[in-house]
C-alpha cells in the first residue's frame, strides 16, 4: 500500500516558498498515483491565499490557522503538525532553515524515522525507501534505507527534484479546530535584516571568490590583485566570514548573498550546496582547487587543479603584463 | 549555568580528501586526520564564554570510540570543566535518533540549564540537536548565532535564516540550541594545553551506566541504515585545463577573453 504522503508548505507574504512544488514532485516518487496532501500553517489572509494556490496543485490542502502560527515558529508548528497528522504519515519538508529547525524534533514527536537533505530516492518497496544523501560537503554520497512503513519525516534538498507541473482542482480543508494548545517555550521577537557592506556583490559582473583554500588572511591579497586585474571584486564562502577575514556582505550562499555575475572564479572553494545556492543566472564558472575530486568541478565550466597560492599570482601577473 | 555540549569526532575536511573504499562499504579511513566537528568547537567556545560571564560549568560529551577521548581532551584544554565519553559496542551503527537517545540518557544524569550541539556534523545530517531536544521535551532553536542571558531564566537568541537575516527569539531555560559557525572566535589550543589535561579523568559510560536498553540504539534500533558510499557522476563536469602552470594560465586567459572578461 502506498503511504499517506504530506508535504509541508512554507510560505511568506501569501506565497508558497519555492520548494513547495519540488516537494510535490518528490512526493510523487512515494505515491505515484495516490493523493498527496499539502499542509500549510499560518494565520490570516496570506495563509488563505497559499491554501487556494496549493489547491490548484494537489487534491487536498490542510489549512492550519492559529494566531500562534502568524510567524513560522518551528516550536509551535511542530506541536500543531504532530496534533493533526495521522499515524503512519510520511511528511516531506524542505531542507532549509525552517526545515532544519522543525524536522528532527518532529520525527521524534511523531515517532517516525527521519532522513535529512535527501537528494534522490527510489519508489518504496515493501515499506522500505532507498534514498541518496551527501556527506562531507558533497565529496561523497551514500545510499540509505529507511523503513517508512510506520511513517517518516524527510527533508528534501532544494533543486534536487523538478518543480511539479501538475495541476488539480483541489479542496481546502480547515483543520484549525483540531489544533490544540500551541504555547511553547520559544517566542518570536523580530527579524533583523542583513547588514549592508562597502560593495554590493549582487551587482557585480565579475566575482573572484575565495574559500577556505586561501589558507590565511594575508593571502586574501592574492584574490584582490586578480580581481583588480579583471575589473571585478572579491567575494567569499562562509568560512572566510566566520574567520572574520572578510565582511559578511561579501559571502555568497544561502545564508549570504545571492549573486548573478557573468563570470565566477571559485578559488579554494569546495562547492557545497549552501555555497552554490547563492550562485544564480548560470555564470561562467572557473574553479581553482588542488583536489581534483572537489564537487565544485562538477558545476564549473573550466577547472584548474592546482595550488591556488601558486597559480593565482602567476595568472594575475600574466594578465597584468598584457 | 550548567551547560552540556555535545561534540563529535569527524574527519577534518580541511585536512583530507575524502575517498570511497573500493567496495563502497565506507570512506577510506587510512591516514585520515580527525578533529572535533567544526560546529561543535563553536558550541564549546560559546559555552565557555557564557560560564565565564555568568558562572557555572561546561561538560562535554561524545558518543564515540576510544579515540574520541582525544577530542574531549581538546575541548577540556579550551576550558571545559568535565568530559564524558559514551562508548559501548551496542552503540555502534546508531542512526541519528540512536545517537540522540544515547545523549538524552547522559543529559538526564544531571540538571543542565542549557544543552548545545553543533548545527550539523561534517559526516552527518543536522538532526541530533533537534532530536535530543524533543526527547528531553526542551524548547529548541537551530542555527543560533548569538546568545544573551536575560532576566527570568530566559535567553535572547538570534537564529540565522536565509540571506544572512537574523530571527530574534526569546527562549526559556532550560533549553537546547544548535550552534552555527561564526557565532564566536574559538580560542586556540596547542598540543601542550591538551597534554595538560592528561590527568583529568574522562569517564567512559556504556548502556548499563546510562540505564539504556541496548536494543533501542545501535544497529538493532536503527530505522535508517547506510547501505553504501559512492561518488556521484553529475553531468559533464568542468573542462580541466592541462599543461604546465603557464600553459594553463594562458588557456584560462583565452577562455576569459572569449567571454569578454579580458580585452
Ligand atoms: C545552514 C547553513 C548555511 C550555510 N550557508 C553558507 C553560505 O551561505 N555560503 C557558504 O559558502 N557556505 C555556507 N555554509 C557552509 C557550507 O556548508 C560549507 O561548509 C562551506 O561552503 C565550505 O566553504 P569552502 O568551500 O570555502 O571550504 P571547504 O569545504 O573546506 O573547501 C576548501 C577547498 O579548498 C581546497 N583547497 C585547500 N587548499 C587549497 C590550495 N592551496 N589551493 C587550491 N585549493 C585548495 C580544498 O581542496 C577544498 O576543496 C552553510 C552551512 C549551513 C549549515
Ligand atoms: N556521536 C556524537 N556524539 C556527540 N554529539 C554528537 C554526535 N553526533 C552528533 N552530535 C551532535 O549533534 C550535532 C549535529 O550532528 P548531526 O545531526 O549528526 O549532523 C553535532 O554538531 C554534535 O553537536
mmCIF file of N, CA and C and ligand atoms in Angstrom, chain B residues 6-8 37 40 61-63 99 103 117-121 124-129, ligand 2:
data_model
loop_
_atom_site.group_PDB
_atom_site.id
_atom_site.type_symbol
_atom_site.label_atom_id
_atom_site.label_comp_id
_atom_site.label_asym_id
_atom_site.label_seq_id
_atom_site.Cartn_x
_atom_site.Cartn_y
_atom_site.Cartn_z
ATOM 1 N N UNK B 6 27.526 18.779 23.226
ATOM 2 C CA UNK B 6 27.721 17.501 22.527
ATOM 3 C C UNK B 6 28.751 17.698 21.420
ATOM 4 N N UNK B 7 29.791 16.883 21.457
ATOM 5 C CA UNK B 7 30.858 17.037 20.457
ATOM 6 C C UNK B 7 31.141 15.714 19.766
ATOM 7 N N UNK B 8 31.496 15.809 18.507
ATOM 8 C CA UNK B 8 31.726 14.613 17.715
ATOM 9 C C UNK B 8 33.081 14.678 17.021
ATOM 10 N N UNK B 37 34.319 18.195 15.281
ATOM 11 C CA UNK B 37 33.439 18.796 14.288
ATOM 12 C C UNK B 37 33.436 20.319 14.446
ATOM 13 N N UNK B 40 30.856 22.074 16.492
ATOM 14 C CA UNK B 40 30.881 21.759 17.922
ATOM 15 C C UNK B 40 31.914 22.599 18.655
ATOM 16 N N UNK B 61 30.378 16.072 26.055
ATOM 17 C CA UNK B 61 30.031 14.654 25.985
ATOM 18 C C UNK B 61 30.100 14.207 24.535
ATOM 19 N N UNK B 62 30.588 13.000 24.319
ATOM 20 C CA UNK B 62 30.676 12.497 22.958
ATOM 21 C C UNK B 62 30.285 11.029 22.902
ATOM 22 N N UNK B 63 29.504 10.690 21.900
ATOM 23 C CA UNK B 63 29.253 9.281 21.601
ATOM 24 C C UNK B 63 30.324 8.882 20.595
ATOM 25 N N UNK B 99 21.840 8.057 18.292
ATOM 26 C CA UNK B 99 22.833 8.935 18.928
ATOM 27 C C UNK B 99 22.122 9.910 19.865
ATOM 28 N N UNK B 103 22.618 10.346 23.931
ATOM 29 C CA UNK B 103 22.924 11.650 24.529
ATOM 30 C C UNK B 103 21.833 12.068 25.526
ATOM 31 N N UNK B 117 24.504 21.802 20.845
ATOM 32 C CA UNK B 117 25.092 20.911 19.841
ATOM 33 C C UNK B 117 25.565 21.800 18.699
ATOM 34 N N UNK B 118 26.305 21.200 17.764
ATOM 35 C CA UNK B 118 26.590 21.907 16.534
ATOM 36 C C UNK B 118 25.365 21.839 15.632
ATOM 37 N N UNK B 119 25.292 22.756 14.658
ATOM 38 C CA UNK B 119 24.157 22.726 13.732
ATOM 39 C C UNK B 119 24.185 21.456 12.895
ATOM 40 N N UNK B 120 25.379 21.001 12.554
ATOM 41 C CA UNK B 120 25.488 19.759 11.796
ATOM 42 C C UNK B 120 26.897 19.206 11.913
ATOM 43 N N UNK B 121 27.024 17.919 11.623
ATOM 44 C CA UNK B 121 28.347 17.305 11.597
ATOM 45 C C UNK B 121 28.754 17.103 10.147
ATOM 46 N N UNK B 124 27.347 14.037 8.637
ATOM 47 C CA UNK B 124 26.008 13.646 9.037
ATOM 48 C C UNK B 124 24.952 14.641 8.614
ATOM 49 N N UNK B 125 23.944 14.836 9.415
ATOM 50 C CA UNK B 125 22.670 15.210 8.850
ATOM 51 C C UNK B 125 21.929 16.350 9.530
ATOM 52 N N UNK B 126 22.568 17.102 10.399
ATOM 53 C CA UNK B 126 21.877 18.219 11.040
ATOM 54 C C UNK B 126 20.604 17.768 11.730
ATOM 55 N N UNK B 127 20.700 16.711 12.511
ATOM 56 C CA UNK B 127 19.487 16.173 13.110
ATOM 57 C C UNK B 127 19.583 15.931 14.612
ATOM 58 N N UNK B 128 20.774 15.635 15.123
ATOM 59 C CA UNK B 128 20.863 15.163 16.507
ATOM 60 C C UNK B 128 20.379 16.209 17.511
ATOM 61 N N UNK B 129 20.709 17.481 17.295
ATOM 62 C CA UNK B 129 20.309 18.526 18.249
ATOM 63 C C UNK B 129 18.801 18.603 18.422
HETATM 64 N N1 LIG C 2 28.410 10.938 18.181
HETATM 65 C C1 LIG C 2 28.085 12.128 18.696
HETATM 66 N N2 LIG C 2 28.483 12.468 19.945
HETATM 67 C C2 LIG C 2 28.168 13.667 20.476
HETATM 68 N N3 LIG C 2 27.479 14.588 19.829
HETATM 69 C C3 LIG C 2 27.062 14.320 18.582
HETATM 70 C C4 LIG C 2 27.329 13.074 17.957
HETATM 71 N N4 LIG C 2 26.777 13.091 16.729
HETATM 72 C C5 LIG C 2 26.204 14.297 16.591
HETATM 73 N N5 LIG C 2 26.363 15.041 17.704
HETATM 74 C C6 LIG C 2 25.928 16.429 17.956
HETATM 75 O O1 LIG C 2 24.879 16.746 17.087
HETATM 76 C C7 LIG C 2 25.257 17.787 16.181
HETATM 77 C C8 LIG C 2 24.619 17.555 14.851
HETATM 78 O O2 LIG C 2 25.117 16.355 14.294
HETATM 79 P P1 LIG C 2 24.382 15.567 13.128
HETATM 80 O O3 LIG C 2 22.944 15.584 13.413
HETATM 81 O O4 LIG C 2 24.987 14.207 13.215
HETATM 82 O O5 LIG C 2 24.736 16.304 11.875
HETATM 83 C C9 LIG C 2 26.774 17.758 16.187
HETATM 84 O O6 LIG C 2 27.287 19.019 15.840
HETATM 85 C C10 LIG C 2 27.070 17.383 17.638
HETATM 86 O O7 LIG C 2 26.960 18.502 18.483
#
